[in-house]
Structures are given as C-alpha cells and as structure tokens.
Short mmCIF file of C-alpha atoms and ligand atoms in Angstrom, two decimals:
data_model
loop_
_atom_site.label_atom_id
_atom_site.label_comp_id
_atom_site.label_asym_id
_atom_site.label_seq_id
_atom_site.Cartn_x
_atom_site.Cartn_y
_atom_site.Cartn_z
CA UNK A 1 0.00 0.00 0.00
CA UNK A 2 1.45 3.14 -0.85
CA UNK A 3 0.55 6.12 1.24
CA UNK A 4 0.39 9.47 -0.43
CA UNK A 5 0.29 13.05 1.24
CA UNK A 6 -1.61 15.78 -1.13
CA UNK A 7 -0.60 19.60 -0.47
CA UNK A 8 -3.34 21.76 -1.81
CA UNK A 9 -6.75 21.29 -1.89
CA UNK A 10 -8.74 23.90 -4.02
CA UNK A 11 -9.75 23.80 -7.63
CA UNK A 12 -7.33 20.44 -8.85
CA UNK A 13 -6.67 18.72 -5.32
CA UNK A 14 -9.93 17.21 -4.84
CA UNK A 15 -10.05 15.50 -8.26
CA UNK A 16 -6.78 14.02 -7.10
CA UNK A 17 -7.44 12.99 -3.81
CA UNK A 18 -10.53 11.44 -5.32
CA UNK A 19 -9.03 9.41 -7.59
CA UNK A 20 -6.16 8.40 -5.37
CA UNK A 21 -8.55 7.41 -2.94
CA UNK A 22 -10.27 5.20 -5.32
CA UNK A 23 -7.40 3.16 -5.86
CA UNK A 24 -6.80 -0.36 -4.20
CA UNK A 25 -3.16 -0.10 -3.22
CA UNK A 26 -2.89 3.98 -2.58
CA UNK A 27 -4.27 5.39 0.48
CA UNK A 28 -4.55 9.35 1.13
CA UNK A 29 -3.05 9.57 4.62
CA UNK A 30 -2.65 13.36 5.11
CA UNK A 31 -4.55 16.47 3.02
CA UNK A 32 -2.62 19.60 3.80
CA UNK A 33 -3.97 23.00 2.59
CA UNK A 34 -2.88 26.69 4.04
CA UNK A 35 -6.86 27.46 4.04
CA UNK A 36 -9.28 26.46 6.67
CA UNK A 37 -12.35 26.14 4.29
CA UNK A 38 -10.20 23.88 1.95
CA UNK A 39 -9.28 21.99 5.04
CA UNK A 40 -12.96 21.89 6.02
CA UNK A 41 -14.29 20.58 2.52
CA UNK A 42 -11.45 17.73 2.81
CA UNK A 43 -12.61 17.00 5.93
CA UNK A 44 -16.31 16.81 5.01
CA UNK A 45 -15.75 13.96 1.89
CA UNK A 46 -13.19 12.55 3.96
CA UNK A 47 -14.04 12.50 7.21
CA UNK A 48 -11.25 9.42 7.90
CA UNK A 49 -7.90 10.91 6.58
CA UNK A 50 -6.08 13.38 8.71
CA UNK A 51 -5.96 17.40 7.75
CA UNK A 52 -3.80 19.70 8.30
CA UNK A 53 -2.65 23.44 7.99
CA UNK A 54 1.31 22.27 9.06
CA UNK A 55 3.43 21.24 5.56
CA UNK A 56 6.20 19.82 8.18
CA UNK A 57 3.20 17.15 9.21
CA UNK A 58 3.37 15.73 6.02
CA UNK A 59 6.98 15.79 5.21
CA UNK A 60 7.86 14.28 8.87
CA UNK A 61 6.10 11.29 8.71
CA UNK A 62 7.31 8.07 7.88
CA UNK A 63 4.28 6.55 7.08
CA UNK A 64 4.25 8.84 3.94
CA UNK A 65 5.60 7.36 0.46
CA UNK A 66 4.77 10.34 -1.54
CA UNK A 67 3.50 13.58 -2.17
CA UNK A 68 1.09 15.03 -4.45
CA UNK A 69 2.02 19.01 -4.94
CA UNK A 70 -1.29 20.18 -6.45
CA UNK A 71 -0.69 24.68 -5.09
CA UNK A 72 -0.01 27.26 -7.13
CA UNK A 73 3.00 27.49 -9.77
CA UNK A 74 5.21 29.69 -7.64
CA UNK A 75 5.43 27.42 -5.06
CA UNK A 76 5.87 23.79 -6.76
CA UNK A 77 9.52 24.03 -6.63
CA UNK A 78 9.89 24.99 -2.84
CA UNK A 79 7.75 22.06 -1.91
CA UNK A 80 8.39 19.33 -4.30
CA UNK A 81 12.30 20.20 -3.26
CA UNK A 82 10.91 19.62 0.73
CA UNK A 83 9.15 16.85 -0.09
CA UNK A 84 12.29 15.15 -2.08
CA UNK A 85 14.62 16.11 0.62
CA UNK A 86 12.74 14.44 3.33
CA UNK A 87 12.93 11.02 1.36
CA UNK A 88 9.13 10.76 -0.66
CA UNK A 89 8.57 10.32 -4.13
CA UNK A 90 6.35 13.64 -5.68
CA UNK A 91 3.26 13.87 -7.96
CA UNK A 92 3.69 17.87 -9.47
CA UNK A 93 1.21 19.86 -11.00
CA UNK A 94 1.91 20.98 -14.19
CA UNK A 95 3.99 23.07 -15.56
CA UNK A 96 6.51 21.06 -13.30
CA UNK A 97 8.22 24.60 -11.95
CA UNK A 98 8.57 28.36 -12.98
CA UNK A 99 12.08 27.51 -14.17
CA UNK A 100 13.98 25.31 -15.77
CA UNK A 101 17.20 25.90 -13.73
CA UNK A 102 14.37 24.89 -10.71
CA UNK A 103 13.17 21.95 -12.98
CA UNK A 104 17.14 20.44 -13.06
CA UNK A 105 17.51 21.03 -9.39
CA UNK A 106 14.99 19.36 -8.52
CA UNK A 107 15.61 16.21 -11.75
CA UNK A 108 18.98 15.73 -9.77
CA UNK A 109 17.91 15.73 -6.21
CA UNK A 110 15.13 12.93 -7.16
CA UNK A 111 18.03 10.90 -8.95
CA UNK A 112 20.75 11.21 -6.26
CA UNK A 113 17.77 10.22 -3.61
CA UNK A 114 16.65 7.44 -5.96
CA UNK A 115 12.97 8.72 -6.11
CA UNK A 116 10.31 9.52 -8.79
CA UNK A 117 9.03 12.69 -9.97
CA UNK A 118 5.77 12.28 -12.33
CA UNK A 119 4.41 15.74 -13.71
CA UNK A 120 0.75 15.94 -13.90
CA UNK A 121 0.63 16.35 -17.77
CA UNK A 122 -3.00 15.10 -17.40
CA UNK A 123 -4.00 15.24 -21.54
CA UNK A 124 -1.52 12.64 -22.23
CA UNK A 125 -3.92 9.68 -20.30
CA UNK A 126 -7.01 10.61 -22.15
CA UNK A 127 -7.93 8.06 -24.95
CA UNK A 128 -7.74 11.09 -27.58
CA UNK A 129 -4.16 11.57 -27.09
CA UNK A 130 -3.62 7.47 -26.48
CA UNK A 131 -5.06 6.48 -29.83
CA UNK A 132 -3.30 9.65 -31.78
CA UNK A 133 0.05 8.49 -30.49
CA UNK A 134 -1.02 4.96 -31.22
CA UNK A 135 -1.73 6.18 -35.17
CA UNK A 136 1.21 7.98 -35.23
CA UNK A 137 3.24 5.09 -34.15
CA UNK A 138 1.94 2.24 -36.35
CA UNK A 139 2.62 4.85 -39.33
CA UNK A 140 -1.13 5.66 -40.15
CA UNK A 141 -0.74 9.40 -40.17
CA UNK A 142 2.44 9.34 -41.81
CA UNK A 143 5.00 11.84 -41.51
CA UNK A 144 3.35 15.14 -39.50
CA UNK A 145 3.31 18.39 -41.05
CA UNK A 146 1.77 20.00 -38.02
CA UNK A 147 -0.02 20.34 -34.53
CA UNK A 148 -2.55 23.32 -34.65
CA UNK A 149 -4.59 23.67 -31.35
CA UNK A 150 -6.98 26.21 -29.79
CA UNK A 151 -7.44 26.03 -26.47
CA UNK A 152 -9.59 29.54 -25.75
CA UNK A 153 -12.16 30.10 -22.75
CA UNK A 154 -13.85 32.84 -20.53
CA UNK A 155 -11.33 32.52 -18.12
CA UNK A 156 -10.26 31.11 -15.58
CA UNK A 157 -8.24 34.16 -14.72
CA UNK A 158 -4.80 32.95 -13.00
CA UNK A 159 -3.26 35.28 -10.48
CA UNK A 160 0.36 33.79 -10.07
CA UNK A 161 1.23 33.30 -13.46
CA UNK A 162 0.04 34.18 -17.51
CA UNK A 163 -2.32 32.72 -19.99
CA UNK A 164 0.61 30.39 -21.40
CA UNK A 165 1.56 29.23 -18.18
CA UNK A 166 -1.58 28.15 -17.56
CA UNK A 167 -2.97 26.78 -20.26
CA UNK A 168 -0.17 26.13 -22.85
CA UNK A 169 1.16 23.12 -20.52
CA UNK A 170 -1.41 21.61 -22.05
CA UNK A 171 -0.42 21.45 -25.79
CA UNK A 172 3.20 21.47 -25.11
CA UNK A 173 3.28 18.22 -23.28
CA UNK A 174 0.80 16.77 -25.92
CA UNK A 175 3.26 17.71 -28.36
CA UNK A 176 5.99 16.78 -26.82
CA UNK A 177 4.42 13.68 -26.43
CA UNK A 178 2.88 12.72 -30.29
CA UNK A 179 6.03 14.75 -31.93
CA UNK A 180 9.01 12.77 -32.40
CA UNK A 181 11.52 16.01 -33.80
CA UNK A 182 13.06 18.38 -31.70
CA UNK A 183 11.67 21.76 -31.06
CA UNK A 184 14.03 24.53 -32.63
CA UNK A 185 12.32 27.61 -32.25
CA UNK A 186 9.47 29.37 -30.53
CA UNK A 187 7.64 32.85 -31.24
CA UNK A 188 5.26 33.86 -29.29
CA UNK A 189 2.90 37.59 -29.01
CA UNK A 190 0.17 38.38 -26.31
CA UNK A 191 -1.37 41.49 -25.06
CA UNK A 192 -2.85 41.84 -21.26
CA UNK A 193 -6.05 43.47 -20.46
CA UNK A 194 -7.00 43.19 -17.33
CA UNK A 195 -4.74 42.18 -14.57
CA UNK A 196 -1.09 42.82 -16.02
CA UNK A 197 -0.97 38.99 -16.96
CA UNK A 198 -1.24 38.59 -20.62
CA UNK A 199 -4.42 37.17 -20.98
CA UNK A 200 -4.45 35.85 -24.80
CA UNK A 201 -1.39 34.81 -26.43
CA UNK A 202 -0.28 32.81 -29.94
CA UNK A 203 2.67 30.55 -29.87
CA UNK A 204 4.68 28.58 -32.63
CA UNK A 205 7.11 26.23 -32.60
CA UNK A 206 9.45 25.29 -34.81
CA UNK A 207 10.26 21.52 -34.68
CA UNK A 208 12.82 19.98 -37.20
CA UNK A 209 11.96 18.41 -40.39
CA UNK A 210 9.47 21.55 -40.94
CA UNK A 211 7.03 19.86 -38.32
CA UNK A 212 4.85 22.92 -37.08
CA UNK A 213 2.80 23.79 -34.30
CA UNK A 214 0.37 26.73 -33.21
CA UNK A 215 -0.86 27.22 -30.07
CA UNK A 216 -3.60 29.74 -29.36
CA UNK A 217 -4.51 30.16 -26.03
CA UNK A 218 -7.01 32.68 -24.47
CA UNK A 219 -8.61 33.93 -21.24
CA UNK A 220 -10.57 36.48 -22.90
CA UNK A 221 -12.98 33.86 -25.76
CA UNK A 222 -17.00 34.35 -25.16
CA UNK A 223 -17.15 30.54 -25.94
CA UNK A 224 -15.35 27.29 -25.11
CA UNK A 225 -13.09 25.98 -27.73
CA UNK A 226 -10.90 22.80 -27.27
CA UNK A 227 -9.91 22.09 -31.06
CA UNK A 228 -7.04 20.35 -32.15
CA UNK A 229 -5.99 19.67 -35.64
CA UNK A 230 -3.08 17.28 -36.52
CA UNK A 231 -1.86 17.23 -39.96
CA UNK A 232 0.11 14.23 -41.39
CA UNK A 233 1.05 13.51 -44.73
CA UNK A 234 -1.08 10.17 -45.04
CA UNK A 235 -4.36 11.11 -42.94
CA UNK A 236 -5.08 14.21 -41.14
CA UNK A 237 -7.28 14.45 -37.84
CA UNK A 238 -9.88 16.40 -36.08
CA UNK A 239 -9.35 16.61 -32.10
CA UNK A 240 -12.81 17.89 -30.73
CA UNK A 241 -12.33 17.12 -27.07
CA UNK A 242 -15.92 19.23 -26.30
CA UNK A 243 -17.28 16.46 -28.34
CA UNK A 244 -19.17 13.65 -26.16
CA UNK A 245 -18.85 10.92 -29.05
CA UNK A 246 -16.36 11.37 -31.98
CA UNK A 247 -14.04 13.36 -30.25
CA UNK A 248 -11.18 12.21 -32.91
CA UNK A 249 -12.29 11.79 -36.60
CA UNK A 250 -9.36 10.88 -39.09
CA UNK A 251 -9.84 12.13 -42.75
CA UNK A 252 -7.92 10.29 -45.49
CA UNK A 253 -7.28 13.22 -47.01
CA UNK A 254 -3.75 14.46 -48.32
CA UNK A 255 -2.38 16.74 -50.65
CA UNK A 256 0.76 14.96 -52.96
CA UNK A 257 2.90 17.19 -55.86
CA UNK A 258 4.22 15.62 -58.69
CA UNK A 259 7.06 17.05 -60.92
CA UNK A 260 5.76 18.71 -64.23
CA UNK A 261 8.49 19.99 -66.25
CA UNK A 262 9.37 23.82 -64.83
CA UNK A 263 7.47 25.14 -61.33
CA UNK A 264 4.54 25.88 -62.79
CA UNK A 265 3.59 22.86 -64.01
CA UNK A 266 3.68 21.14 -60.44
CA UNK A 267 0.60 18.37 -60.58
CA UNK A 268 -0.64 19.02 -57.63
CA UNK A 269 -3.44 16.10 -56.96
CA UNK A 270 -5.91 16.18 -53.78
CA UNK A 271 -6.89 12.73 -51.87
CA UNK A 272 -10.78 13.10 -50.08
CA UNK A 273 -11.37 10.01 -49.15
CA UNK A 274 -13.56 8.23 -45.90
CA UNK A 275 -13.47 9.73 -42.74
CA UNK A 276 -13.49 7.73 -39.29
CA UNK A 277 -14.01 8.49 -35.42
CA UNK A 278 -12.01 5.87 -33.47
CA UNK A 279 -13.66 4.66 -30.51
CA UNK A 280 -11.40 5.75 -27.33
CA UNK A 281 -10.40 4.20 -24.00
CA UNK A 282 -13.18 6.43 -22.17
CA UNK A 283 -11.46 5.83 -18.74
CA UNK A 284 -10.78 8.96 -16.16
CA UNK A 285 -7.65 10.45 -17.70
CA UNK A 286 -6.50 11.45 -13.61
CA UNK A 287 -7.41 7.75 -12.82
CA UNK A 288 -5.22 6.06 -15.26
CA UNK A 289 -2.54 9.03 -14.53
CA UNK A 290 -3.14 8.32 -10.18
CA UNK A 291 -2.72 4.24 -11.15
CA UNK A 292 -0.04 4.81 -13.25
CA UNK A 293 2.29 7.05 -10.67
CA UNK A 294 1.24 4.26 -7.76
CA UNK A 295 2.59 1.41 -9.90
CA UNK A 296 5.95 3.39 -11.15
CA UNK A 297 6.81 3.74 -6.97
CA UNK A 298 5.68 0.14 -6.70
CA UNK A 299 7.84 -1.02 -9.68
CA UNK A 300 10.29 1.50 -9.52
CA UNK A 301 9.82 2.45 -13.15
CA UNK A 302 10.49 5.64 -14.44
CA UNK A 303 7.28 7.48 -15.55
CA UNK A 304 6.90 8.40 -19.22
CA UNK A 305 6.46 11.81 -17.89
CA UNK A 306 9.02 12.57 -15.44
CA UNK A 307 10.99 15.17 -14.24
CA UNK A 308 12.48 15.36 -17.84
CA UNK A 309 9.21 15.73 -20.04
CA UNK A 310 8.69 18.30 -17.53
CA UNK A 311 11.82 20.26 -17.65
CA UNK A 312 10.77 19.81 -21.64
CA UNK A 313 7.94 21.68 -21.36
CA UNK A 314 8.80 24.48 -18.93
CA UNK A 315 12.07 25.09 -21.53
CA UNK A 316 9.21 25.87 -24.14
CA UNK A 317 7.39 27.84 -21.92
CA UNK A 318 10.76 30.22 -20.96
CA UNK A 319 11.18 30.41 -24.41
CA UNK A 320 7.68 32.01 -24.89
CA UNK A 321 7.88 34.21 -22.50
CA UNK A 322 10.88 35.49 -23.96
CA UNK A 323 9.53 35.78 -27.14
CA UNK A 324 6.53 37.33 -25.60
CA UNK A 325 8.68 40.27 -24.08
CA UNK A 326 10.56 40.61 -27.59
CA UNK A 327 7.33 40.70 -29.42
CA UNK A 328 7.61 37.69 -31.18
CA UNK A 329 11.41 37.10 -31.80
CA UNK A 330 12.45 33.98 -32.68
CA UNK A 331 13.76 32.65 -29.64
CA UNK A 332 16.04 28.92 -29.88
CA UNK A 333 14.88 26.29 -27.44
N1 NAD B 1 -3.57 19.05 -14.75
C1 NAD B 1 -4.58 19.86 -14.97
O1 NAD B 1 -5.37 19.72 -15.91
C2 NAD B 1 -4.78 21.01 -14.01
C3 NAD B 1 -6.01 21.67 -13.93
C4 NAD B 1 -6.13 22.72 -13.02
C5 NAD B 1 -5.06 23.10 -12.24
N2 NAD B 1 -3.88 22.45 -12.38
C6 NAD B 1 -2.70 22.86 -11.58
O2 NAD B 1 -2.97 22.57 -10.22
C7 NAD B 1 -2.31 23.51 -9.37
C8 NAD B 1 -3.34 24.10 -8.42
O3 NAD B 1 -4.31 24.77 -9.19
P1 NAD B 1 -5.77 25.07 -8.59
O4 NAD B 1 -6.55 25.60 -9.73
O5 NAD B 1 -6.25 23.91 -7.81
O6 NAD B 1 -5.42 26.28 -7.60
P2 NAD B 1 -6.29 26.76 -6.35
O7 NAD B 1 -5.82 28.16 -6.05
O8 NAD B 1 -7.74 26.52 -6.57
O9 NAD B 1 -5.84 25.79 -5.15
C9 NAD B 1 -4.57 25.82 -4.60
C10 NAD B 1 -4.68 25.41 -3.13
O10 NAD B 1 -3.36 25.31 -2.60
C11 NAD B 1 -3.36 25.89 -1.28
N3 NAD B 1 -1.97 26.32 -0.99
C12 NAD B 1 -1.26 27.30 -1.56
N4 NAD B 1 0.00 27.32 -1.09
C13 NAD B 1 0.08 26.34 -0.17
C14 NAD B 1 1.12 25.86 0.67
N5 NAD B 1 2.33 26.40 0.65
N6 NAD B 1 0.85 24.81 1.49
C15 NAD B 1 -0.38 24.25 1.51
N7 NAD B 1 -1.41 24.66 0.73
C16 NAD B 1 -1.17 25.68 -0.10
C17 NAD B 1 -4.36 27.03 -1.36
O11 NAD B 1 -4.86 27.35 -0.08
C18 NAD B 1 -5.44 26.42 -2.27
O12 NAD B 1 -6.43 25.75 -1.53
C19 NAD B 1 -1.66 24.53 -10.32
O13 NAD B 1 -0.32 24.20 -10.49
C20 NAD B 1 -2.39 24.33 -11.63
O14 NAD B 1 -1.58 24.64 -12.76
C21 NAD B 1 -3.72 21.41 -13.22
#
C-alpha cells in the first residue's frame, strides 16, 4: 500500500485525492492545505484521513511514500524540493516549476535520492491523445506536417502566473508527447487586459523536419473551444475534445505534388477520401494518470512523464515568455 500526502486542496486537489482514494493499493493519509475552508471541505468527503494546515506534518512522517504538490505554480519548486529532501517520491502539477534551472535542481535531487518525480501532464492519459500516439506510431498518419490547437475560454483568470503558463502546458506536453523532432524555435505575441498577466497569447514552434505547431490560447474567448488539428502527410485528424462521441475523426485526405516539367507545371493532386471516429479508452484520464504514478513507486519504473518531459515543457514555456517580451522574436529552445 502506498501512502500518499496531497498539499493543496482547491480547484485540482480534490479531483486528485478522489481518484487516489479510489485506488486499491494507494491510500490518502494526510490532506494539507494553508486554508481552513479547503481543510474543512477535505474533511467533510473525507471524514477518515487526517488534515492539516502544518506542511512539516506531512513531510515528517514516515508513514508517507509520496507527495502530491497540487498549489499554485510559484510554489511547486519549494515544496516538491521539501518533499524530495525528506525522502518521498512527488506527484507535481503541471507546468513542473517556474524555471527550468528549478526543474534540473529538482531532476537531480530525485536521482541522487533514488525517487520519482511524475508531472501531472493530465492530456496525455485521455484516450484522444492514447489512440493519436497509437496512429502515429503504427505509421497511419504518416509523416506530420503540423499540430494546430486552440485552447480559448472565458477565463479562468490565473493570479500567479500568464495565460501560457496556464494553459499552454497543455499542448506542449501533448506535443511533446505525439512529436518525435526536436523543437528549434518558438515565437510567441500576447497582449494583457485586465490584470497585467497577458491574458491571450499565440505561440509557434518550430520543430525539425518543418514539423509545425500553433498554439492559441485565451482567457478572454465568449465561448469554449478545445480544437485540435493534426496534420500528417497520409491522414489528417480532427481533435474535438468538447465532443461527447467522436471526439477524434481521421480524414484520409492528403495533398501529394508531382514534378511537371518547370514550377509551374507542379501536378498538384488532392486525396478526399472516408473519414473515421475511433472509438477511445473512455477511462478517467487522472485515474489512469493516479494508477499509473502508484505502480511506477511500486515497480520503480520511471514514468513516461518525469521530471524530464517536464523540464521539456517548462524550456518551451521560458522560451515564450521570452519571445513574448521581444514581441515575437524567434527565440532557440
Ligand atoms: N492538470 C490539470 O489539468 C490542471 C487543472 C487545473 C489546475 N492544475 C494545476 O494545479 C495547481 C493548483 O491549481 P488550482 O486551480 O487547484 O489552484 P487553487 O488556487 O484553486 O488551489 C490551490 C490550493 O493550494 C493551497 N496552498 C497554496 N500554497 C500552499 C502551501 N504552501 N501549502 C499548503 N497549501 C497551499 C491554497 O490554499 C489552495 O487551496 C496549479 O499548479 C495548476 O496549474 C492542473
């Protein structure tokens, strides 16, 4: 039975704790929030596991394997560094820190201690992205031209960090996940309205092998949009993740060039063929991700996304910012 300690219990907390709870060999020992009515919710669904306001409760005990860090960005690094310092294994919200010289601090403190870090990078244990990696792998999709997401919303205004802090974690893991090249470049622009965060913002990256992505992430959108389009030189995909049923379709649809004599005789031919919605693993993605962090401590196994895949991602996410400041300079990863 693995015991697991979860620090922060507004918003994301509970949705952990739940599905760490439901779990047959993980037990939720100690819920540890700075608040008083978080502490009081915890202890009204959980009336059984211990509460507290004290941090040092949690990293003092023995009986605790690991620790879930589910508080605000700014303070990830200070606690998943306590929590790997006093010998337990961490769960981090993503993104994993505010830097990446934090993010390799914290990589080599978990390796000389021998313990796991797994970065919540939720999207990546929701059937979508399981079955898009799966047709990438076994070659249906072919080679992939590009990632093109929008991930726009009324809110939820952040007060610690920006719109692509919050939200472009998303798409950054996915891609790092589904793209095989390396990320060369990002650009990013943005504007703030409101609070002095920027509060819209569009990001590309430049991946070798002219592989493209564009993120375009927004507090500010007067409707919900979770669209993802993936672009591949055999079949191309719709990712719809507002969609209850047929969240991914696949179109067998392709564009191929053959050589006329001179460049304007290119033969440019256009392939619109069937379209198909996969049927997808409908399981919790948190669930999957809670069962999956449980058995890497059990098996000592190195998660798929560790402290590295996180240190990935908040590289990206410097580099935006950068580019942000520079108003869209092309800024190497
Ligand atoms: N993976 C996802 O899809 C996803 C979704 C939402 C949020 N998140 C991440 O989860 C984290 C928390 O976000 P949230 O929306 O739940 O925030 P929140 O503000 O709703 O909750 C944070 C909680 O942490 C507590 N807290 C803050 N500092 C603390 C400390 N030092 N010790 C103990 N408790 C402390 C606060 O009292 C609060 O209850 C963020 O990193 C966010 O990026 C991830």
């Amino acid at each position: 039975m693995i015991k697991v300690g979860v620090v922060g219990y507004g918003y994301w907390g509970p949705r952990l704790v739940r599905n760490f709870h439901s779990l047959d060999n993980c037990e939720v020992a100690v819920i540890c929030d700075r608040s008083a009515d978080s502490l009081r919710r915890a202890k009204q669904a959980y009336p059984h596991v211990q509460v507290t306001t004290d941090l040092k409760e949690v990293l003092a005990s023995t009986e605790i394997d690991a620790v879930a860090v589910v508080t605000p960005v700014w303070t990830h690094y200070e606690l998943a560094k306590a929590a790997l310092e006093n010998g337990k294994h961490v769960f981090v919200e993503k993104p994993f820190t505010s830097s990446a010289a934090q993010a390799k601090e914290l990589i080599d403190l978990a390796d000389r201690k021998h313990l796991q870090i797994m970065v919540d990078h939720t999207f990546l244990f929701t059937g979508a992205v399981r079955k898009i990696r799966q047709l990438i792998n076994d070659g249906s999709m072919g080679s992939l031209y590009y990632y093109d997401s929008t991930r726009v919303n009324l809110g939820l205004f952040q007060h610690d960090v920006n719109v692509i802090w919050d939200l472009a974690p998303h798409d950054l893991s996915i891609m790092d996940h589904l793209i095989d090249a390396k990320p060369q470049f990002v650009t990013a622009t943005g504007q703030s309205h409101l609070n002095g965060l920027e509060d819209l913002a569009y990001i590309t990256v430049y991946f070798e092998n002219q592989v493209m992505a564009h993120i375009n992430v927004n507090w500010l959108s007067p409707v919900k949009v979770r669209t993802t389009l993936l672009g591949g030189e055999k079949k191309m995909l719709v990712w719809n993740d507002l969609e209850a049923d047929e969240k991914v379709k696949v179109y067998d649809k392709g564009v191929s060039i053959a050589n006329g004599e001179g460049v304007y005789n290119l033969l440019v031919s256009y392939r619109s063929g069937d379209m198909w919605s996969p049927k997808l693993d409908q399981t919790e993605a948190l669930s999957t991700e809670a069962n999956y962090f449980i058995s890497c401590i059990e098996q000592s196994e190195t998660p798929f996304n560790d402290g590295a895949a996180g240190l990935r991602v908040v590289k990206l996410l410097e580099a935006a910012e950068q580019s942000l400041k520079a108003r869209g300079k092309a800024v190497p990863v």
